[in-house]
Amino acid sequence: LSRIAREEGVLALWNGVVPTVARAMVVTASQFAAYDQIKETLLSTGIFRDNPSTHFTSGFLAGFVASCTSNPVDVIKTRIMNMKPGQYSGPIDCTIKTVRSEGPLALYKGFVPTFVRQAPFVIVTFVTLEQIKRFYRYLDSR
């Protein structure tokens, strides 16, 4: 940290903060929206019931959606955080230069590790959330 502050300036410590916040918003919005939509769709088939296996499946698929939507932001965030001074003027410039030089699939570099990391987290989050909701419904019914 001190080397970065000394050589690149204190503001360099905040390189990538905008894409990091954007990523957090994209991940959270996509996983919550996807989870609810997927769960509703599974339940509407009549095959699935509102139980932990449905919550697990919905969480797994929501993790996939969140990985698909967040991976491009991750790639750009990482490139901005590791850029040489002046390499990119911002996230949009970084995205344009990346796609032009490497193609659109460059935005999905590292997708498998992202999904392998994100899916279990999303599964645990939503299975836990559903169990907490079930517990509160039980308390309300007493």
JSON list of C-alpha atoms in Angstrom, two decimals:
[
{"chain": "A", "resi": 1, "resn": "LEU", "atom": "CA", "xyz": [0.00, 0.00, 0.00]},
{"chain": "A", "resi": 2, "resn": "SER", "atom": "CA", "xyz": [2.76, 2.41, 0.88]},
{"chain": "A", "resi": 3, "resn": "ARG", "atom": "CA", "xyz": [4.56, 1.68, -2.41]},
{"chain": "A", "resi": 4, "resn": "ILE", "atom": "CA", "xyz": [1.41, 2.42, -4.41]},
{"chain": "A", "resi": 5, "resn": "ALA", "atom": "CA", "xyz": [0.76, 5.61, -2.45]},
{"chain": "A", "resi": 6, "resn": "ARG", "atom": "CA", "xyz": [4.36, 6.71, -2.83]},
{"chain": "A", "resi": 7, "resn": "GLU", "atom": "CA", "xyz": [4.84, 5.83, -6.51]},
{"chain": "A", "resi": 8, "resn": "GLU", "atom": "CA", "xyz": [1.37, 6.39, -7.94]},
{"chain": "A", "resi": 9, "resn": "GLY", "atom": "CA", "xyz": [-0.21, 8.73, -5.41]},
{"chain": "A", "resi": 10, "resn": "VAL", "atom": "CA", "xyz": [-2.75, 8.17, -2.65]},
{"chain": "A", "resi": 11, "resn": "LEU", "atom": "CA", "xyz": [-5.68, 8.27, -5.09]},
{"chain": "A", "resi": 12, "resn": "ALA", "atom": "CA", "xyz": [-4.28, 5.18, -6.82]},
{"chain": "A", "resi": 13, "resn": "LEU", "atom": "CA", "xyz": [-5.38, 3.22, -3.74]},
{"chain": "A", "resi": 14, "resn": "TRP", "atom": "CA", "xyz": [-8.94, 3.79, -4.95]},
{"chain": "A", "resi": 15, "resn": "ASN", "atom": "CA", "xyz": [-8.37, 2.58, -8.52]},
{"chain": "A", "resi": 16, "resn": "GLY", "atom": "CA", "xyz": [-11.27, 0.34, -9.39]},
{"chain": "A", "resi": 17, "resn": "VAL", "atom": "CA", "xyz": [-13.68, 1.49, -6.68]},
{"chain": "A", "resi": 18, "resn": "VAL", "atom": "CA", "xyz": [-16.41, 2.47, -9.18]},
{"chain": "A", "resi": 19, "resn": "PRO", "atom": "CA", "xyz": [-16.35, -0.91, -10.97]},
{"chain": "A", "resi": 20, "resn": "THR", "atom": "CA", "xyz": [-16.23, -2.67, -7.60]},
{"chain": "A", "resi": 21, "resn": "VAL", "atom": "CA", "xyz": [-19.40, -0.92, -6.45]},
{"chain": "A", "resi": 22, "resn": "ALA", "atom": "CA", "xyz": [-21.01, -1.53, -9.87]},
{"chain": "A", "resi": 23, "resn": "ARG", "atom": "CA", "xyz": [-20.14, -5.22, -9.57]},
{"chain": "A", "resi": 24, "resn": "ALA", "atom": "CA", "xyz": [-21.71, -5.44, -6.11]},
{"chain": "A", "resi": 25, "resn": "MET", "atom": "CA", "xyz": [-24.91, -3.87, -7.43]},
{"chain": "A", "resi": 26, "resn": "VAL", "atom": "CA", "xyz": [-25.01, -6.16, -10.48]},
{"chain": "A", "resi": 27, "resn": "VAL", "atom": "CA", "xyz": [-24.38, -9.31, -8.42]},
{"chain": "A", "resi": 28, "resn": "THR", "atom": "CA", "xyz": [-26.95, -8.48, -5.76]},
{"chain": "A", "resi": 29, "resn": "ALA", "atom": "CA", "xyz": [-29.66, -7.36, -8.16]},
{"chain": "A", "resi": 30, "resn": "SER", "atom": "CA", "xyz": [-29.20, -10.29, -10.53]},
{"chain": "A", "resi": 31, "resn": "GLN", "atom": "CA", "xyz": [-29.04, -12.99, -7.88]},
{"chain": "A", "resi": 32, "resn": "PHE", "atom": "CA", "xyz": [-32.12, -11.77, -6.00]},
{"chain": "A", "resi": 33, "resn": "ALA", "atom": "CA", "xyz": [-34.19, -11.19, -9.13]},
{"chain": "A", "resi": 34, "resn": "ALA", "atom": "CA", "xyz": [-33.08, -14.47, -10.69]},
{"chain": "A", "resi": 35, "resn": "TYR", "atom": "CA", "xyz": [-33.71, -16.46, -7.52]},
{"chain": "A", "resi": 36, "resn": "ASP", "atom": "CA", "xyz": [-37.28, -15.22, -7.12]},
{"chain": "A", "resi": 37, "resn": "GLN", "atom": "CA", "xyz": [-38.09, -15.68, -10.82]},
{"chain": "A", "resi": 38, "resn": "ILE", "atom": "CA", "xyz": [-36.52, -19.15, -11.00]},
{"chain": "A", "resi": 39, "resn": "LYS", "atom": "CA", "xyz": [-38.21, -20.31, -7.80]},
{"chain": "A", "resi": 40, "resn": "GLU", "atom": "CA", "xyz": [-41.61, -19.06, -9.03]},
{"chain": "A", "resi": 41, "resn": "THR", "atom": "CA", "xyz": [-41.09, -20.81, -12.36]},
{"chain": "A", "resi": 42, "resn": "LEU", "atom": "CA", "xyz": [-40.07, -24.10, -10.73]},
{"chain": "A", "resi": 43, "resn": "LEU", "atom": "CA", "xyz": [-43.02, -24.00, -8.33]},
{"chain": "A", "resi": 44, "resn": "SER", "atom": "CA", "xyz": [-45.46, -23.24, -11.16]},
{"chain": "A", "resi": 45, "resn": "THR", "atom": "CA", "xyz": [-44.53, -26.50, -12.90]},
{"chain": "A", "resi": 46, "resn": "GLY", "atom": "CA", "xyz": [-46.22, -28.52, -10.17]},
{"chain": "A", "resi": 47, "resn": "ILE", "atom": "CA", "xyz": [-43.17, -30.79, -10.03]},
{"chain": "A", "resi": 48, "resn": "PHE", "atom": "CA", "xyz": [-41.34, -28.76, -7.40]},
{"chain": "A", "resi": 49, "resn": "ARG", "atom": "CA", "xyz": [-42.55, -27.96, -3.90]},
{"chain": "A", "resi": 50, "resn": "ASP", "atom": "CA", "xyz": [-41.48, -25.08, -1.68]},
{"chain": "A", "resi": 51, "resn": "ASN", "atom": "CA", "xyz": [-38.73, -27.03, 0.08]},
{"chain": "A", "resi": 52, "resn": "PRO", "atom": "CA", "xyz": [-34.94, -26.96, 0.52]},
{"chain": "A", "resi": 53, "resn": "SER", "atom": "CA", "xyz": [-34.25, -28.87, -2.70]},
{"chain": "A", "resi": 54, "resn": "THR", "atom": "CA", "xyz": [-36.17, -26.26, -4.70]},
{"chain": "A", "resi": 55, "resn": "HIS", "atom": "CA", "xyz": [-34.35, -23.50, -2.81]},
{"chain": "A", "resi": 56, "resn": "PHE", "atom": "CA", "xyz": [-31.02, -25.23, -3.58]},
{"chain": "A", "resi": 57, "resn": "THR", "atom": "CA", "xyz": [-31.85, -25.56, -7.28]},
{"chain": "A", "resi": 58, "resn": "SER", "atom": "CA", "xyz": [-33.07, -21.96, -7.50]},
{"chain": "A", "resi": 59, "resn": "GLY", "atom": "CA", "xyz": [-29.96, -20.74, -5.68]},
{"chain": "A", "resi": 60, "resn": "PHE", "atom": "CA", "xyz": [-27.68, -22.73, -7.97]},
{"chain": "A", "resi": 61, "resn": "LEU", "atom": "CA", "xyz": [-29.30, -21.27, -11.09]},
{"chain": "A", "resi": 62, "resn": "ALA", "atom": "CA", "xyz": [-29.35, -17.78, -9.57]},
{"chain": "A", "resi": 63, "resn": "GLY", "atom": "CA", "xyz": [-25.62, -18.19, -8.93]},
{"chain": "A", "resi": 64, "resn": "PHE", "atom": "CA", "xyz": [-25.16, -18.98, -12.62]},
{"chain": "A", "resi": 65, "resn": "VAL", "atom": "CA", "xyz": [-27.14, -15.88, -13.64]},
{"chain": "A", "resi": 66, "resn": "ALA", "atom": "CA", "xyz": [-25.20, -13.71, -11.19]},
{"chain": "A", "resi": 67, "resn": "SER", "atom": "CA", "xyz": [-21.92, -15.08, -12.57]},
{"chain": "A", "resi": 68, "resn": "CYS", "atom": "CA", "xyz": [-23.01, -14.35, -16.15]},
{"chain": "A", "resi": 69, "resn": "THR", "atom": "CA", "xyz": [-23.98, -10.79, -15.32]},
{"chain": "A", "resi": 70, "resn": "SER", "atom": "CA", "xyz": [-21.06, -9.97, -13.03]},
{"chain": "A", "resi": 71, "resn": "ASN", "atom": "CA", "xyz": [-18.15, -11.55, -14.89]},
{"chain": "A", "resi": 72, "resn": "PRO", "atom": "CA", "xyz": [-17.75, -8.71, -17.43]},
{"chain": "A", "resi": 73, "resn": "VAL", "atom": "CA", "xyz": [-17.72, -6.22, -14.57]},
{"chain": "A", "resi": 74, "resn": "ASP", "atom": "CA", "xyz": [-15.13, -8.37, -12.75]},
{"chain": "A", "resi": 75, "resn": "VAL", "atom": "CA", "xyz": [-12.88, -8.43, -15.79]},
{"chain": "A", "resi": 76, "resn": "ILE", "atom": "CA", "xyz": [-13.05, -4.65, -16.27]},
{"chain": "A", "resi": 77, "resn": "LYS", "atom": "CA", "xyz": [-12.64, -4.03, -12.53]},
{"chain": "A", "resi": 78, "resn": "THR", "atom": "CA", "xyz": [-9.53, -6.21, -12.41]},
{"chain": "A", "resi": 79, "resn": "ARG", "atom": "CA", "xyz": [-8.02, -4.54, -15.47]},
{"chain": "A", "resi": 80, "resn": "ILE", "atom": "CA", "xyz": [-8.61, -1.07, -14.06]},
{"chain": "A", "resi": 81, "resn": "MET", "atom": "CA", "xyz": [-7.16, -2.02, -10.70]},
{"chain": "A", "resi": 82, "resn": "ASN", "atom": "CA", "xyz": [-4.04, -3.44, -12.41]},
{"chain": "A", "resi": 83, "resn": "MET", "atom": "CA", "xyz": [-3.67, -0.82, -15.15]},
{"chain": "A", "resi": 84, "resn": "LYS", "atom": "CA", "xyz": [-0.56, 1.18, -15.78]},
{"chain": "A", "resi": 85, "resn": "PRO", "atom": "CA", "xyz": [-1.10, 4.89, -15.16]},
{"chain": "A", "resi": 86, "resn": "GLY", "atom": "CA", "xyz": [-3.05, 6.37, -18.07]},
{"chain": "A", "resi": 87, "resn": "GLN", "atom": "CA", "xyz": [-3.77, 3.02, -19.74]},
{"chain": "A", "resi": 88, "resn": "TYR", "atom": "CA", "xyz": [-7.55, 3.54, -19.56]},
{"chain": "A", "resi": 89, "resn": "SER", "atom": "CA", "xyz": [-9.55, 6.69, -19.03]},
{"chain": "A", "resi": 90, "resn": "GLY", "atom": "CA", "xyz": [-12.29, 4.74, -17.19]},
{"chain": "A", "resi": 91, "resn": "PRO", "atom": "CA", "xyz": [-14.44, 1.61, -17.22]},
{"chain": "A", "resi": 92, "resn": "ILE", "atom": "CA", "xyz": [-16.08, 2.34, -20.58]},
{"chain": "A", "resi": 93, "resn": "ASP", "atom": "CA", "xyz": [-12.73, 2.98, -22.25]},
{"chain": "A", "resi": 94, "resn": "CYS", "atom": "CA", "xyz": [-11.39, -0.24, -20.71]},
{"chain": "A", "resi": 95, "resn": "THR", "atom": "CA", "xyz": [-14.40, -2.20, -21.97]},
{"chain": "A", "resi": 96, "resn": "ILE", "atom": "CA", "xyz": [-14.13, -0.81, -25.50]},
{"chain": "A", "resi": 97, "resn": "LYS", "atom": "CA", "xyz": [-10.38, -1.47, -25.71]},
{"chain": "A", "resi": 98, "resn": "THR", "atom": "CA", "xyz": [-10.77, -4.99, -24.30]},
{"chain": "A", "resi": 99, "resn": "VAL", "atom": "CA", "xyz": [-13.55, -5.96, -26.72]},
{"chain": "A", "resi": 100, "resn": "ARG", "atom": "CA", "xyz": [-11.76, -4.40, -29.71]},
{"chain": "A", "resi": 101, "resn": "SER", "atom": "CA", "xyz": [-8.46, -6.11, -29.00]},
{"chain": "A", "resi": 102, "resn": "GLU", "atom": "CA", "xyz": [-9.63, -9.49, -27.62]},
{"chain": "A", "resi": 103, "resn": "GLY", "atom": "CA", "xyz": [-13.27, -9.87, -28.65]},
{"chain": "A", "resi": 104, "resn": "PRO", "atom": "CA", "xyz": [-16.42, -9.95, -26.51]},
{"chain": "A", "resi": 105, "resn": "LEU", "atom": "CA", "xyz": [-15.61, -13.32, -24.93]},
{"chain": "A", "resi": 106, "resn": "ALA", "atom": "CA", "xyz": [-12.67, -11.64, -23.18]},
{"chain": "A", "resi": 107, "resn": "LEU", "atom": "CA", "xyz": [-15.28, -10.26, -20.78]},
{"chain": "A", "resi": 108, "resn": "TYR", "atom": "CA", "xyz": [-15.90, -13.83, -19.63]},
{"chain": "A", "resi": 109, "resn": "LYS", "atom": "CA", "xyz": [-12.31, -14.74, -18.80]},
{"chain": "A", "resi": 110, "resn": "GLY", "atom": "CA", "xyz": [-12.31, -16.52, -15.47]},
{"chain": "A", "resi": 111, "resn": "PHE", "atom": "CA", "xyz": [-16.00, -17.45, -15.66]},
{"chain": "A", "resi": 112, "resn": "VAL", "atom": "CA", "xyz": [-15.57, -20.96, -14.23]},
{"chain": "A", "resi": 113, "resn": "PRO", "atom": "CA", "xyz": [-13.74, -19.81, -11.07]},
{"chain": "A", "resi": 114, "resn": "THR", "atom": "CA", "xyz": [-16.30, -17.02, -10.66]},
{"chain": "A", "resi": 115, "resn": "PHE", "atom": "CA", "xyz": [-19.19, -19.49, -10.86]},
{"chain": "A", "resi": 116, "resn": "VAL", "atom": "CA", "xyz": [-17.49, -22.06, -8.63]},
{"chain": "A", "resi": 117, "resn": "ARG", "atom": "CA", "xyz": [-16.99, -19.33, -6.01]},
{"chain": "A", "resi": 118, "resn": "GLN", "atom": "CA", "xyz": [-20.35, -17.64, -6.40]},
{"chain": "A", "resi": 119, "resn": "ALA", "atom": "CA", "xyz": [-22.78, -20.56, -6.71]},
{"chain": "A", "resi": 120, "resn": "PRO", "atom": "CA", "xyz": [-22.16, -22.07, -3.25]},
{"chain": "A", "resi": 121, "resn": "PHE", "atom": "CA", "xyz": [-22.46, -18.63, -1.66]},
{"chain": "A", "resi": 122, "resn": "VAL", "atom": "CA", "xyz": [-25.77, -17.93, -3.40]},
{"chain": "A", "resi": 123, "resn": "ILE", "atom": "CA", "xyz": [-27.11, -21.40, -2.57]},
{"chain": "A", "resi": 124, "resn": "VAL", "atom": "CA", "xyz": [-26.28, -21.04, 1.13]},
{"chain": "A", "resi": 125, "resn": "THR", "atom": "CA", "xyz": [-27.66, -17.50, 1.20]},
{"chain": "A", "resi": 126, "resn": "PHE", "atom": "CA", "xyz": [-31.05, -18.44, -0.21]},
{"chain": "A", "resi": 127, "resn": "VAL", "atom": "CA", "xyz": [-31.46, -21.79, 1.54]},
{"chain": "A", "resi": 128, "resn": "THR", "atom": "CA", "xyz": [-30.71, -19.98, 4.81]},
{"chain": "A", "resi": 129, "resn": "LEU", "atom": "CA", "xyz": [-33.06, -17.10, 3.93]},
{"chain": "A", "resi": 130, "resn": "GLU", "atom": "CA", "xyz": [-35.89, -19.53, 3.18]},
{"chain": "A", "resi": 131, "resn": "GLN", "atom": "CA", "xyz": [-35.34, -21.38, 6.48]},
{"chain": "A", "resi": 132, "resn": "ILE", "atom": "CA", "xyz": [-35.39, -18.09, 8.40]},
{"chain": "A", "resi": 133, "resn": "LYS", "atom": "CA", "xyz": [-38.60, -17.10, 6.60]},
{"chain": "A", "resi": 134, "resn": "ARG", "atom": "CA", "xyz": [-40.11, -20.49, 7.48]},
{"chain": "A", "resi": 135, "resn": "PHE", "atom": "CA", "xyz": [-39.12, -20.03, 11.13]},
{"chain": "A", "resi": 136, "resn": "TYR", "atom": "CA", "xyz": [-40.74, -16.58, 11.29]},
{"chain": "A", "resi": 137, "resn": "ARG", "atom": "CA", "xyz": [-43.91, -17.91, 9.66]},
{"chain": "A", "resi": 138, "resn": "TYR", "atom": "CA", "xyz": [-43.95, -20.62, 12.35]},
{"chain": "A", "resi": 139, "resn": "LEU", "atom": "CA", "xyz": [-43.58, -18.00, 15.10]},
{"chain": "A", "resi": 140, "resn": "ASP", "atom": "CA", "xyz": [-46.38, -15.89, 13.59]},
{"chain": "A", "resi": 141, "resn": "SER", "atom": "CA", "xyz": [-48.73, -18.88, 13.50]},
{"chain": "A", "resi": 142, "resn": "ARG", "atom": "CA", "xyz": [-48.37, -19.56, 17.22]}
]
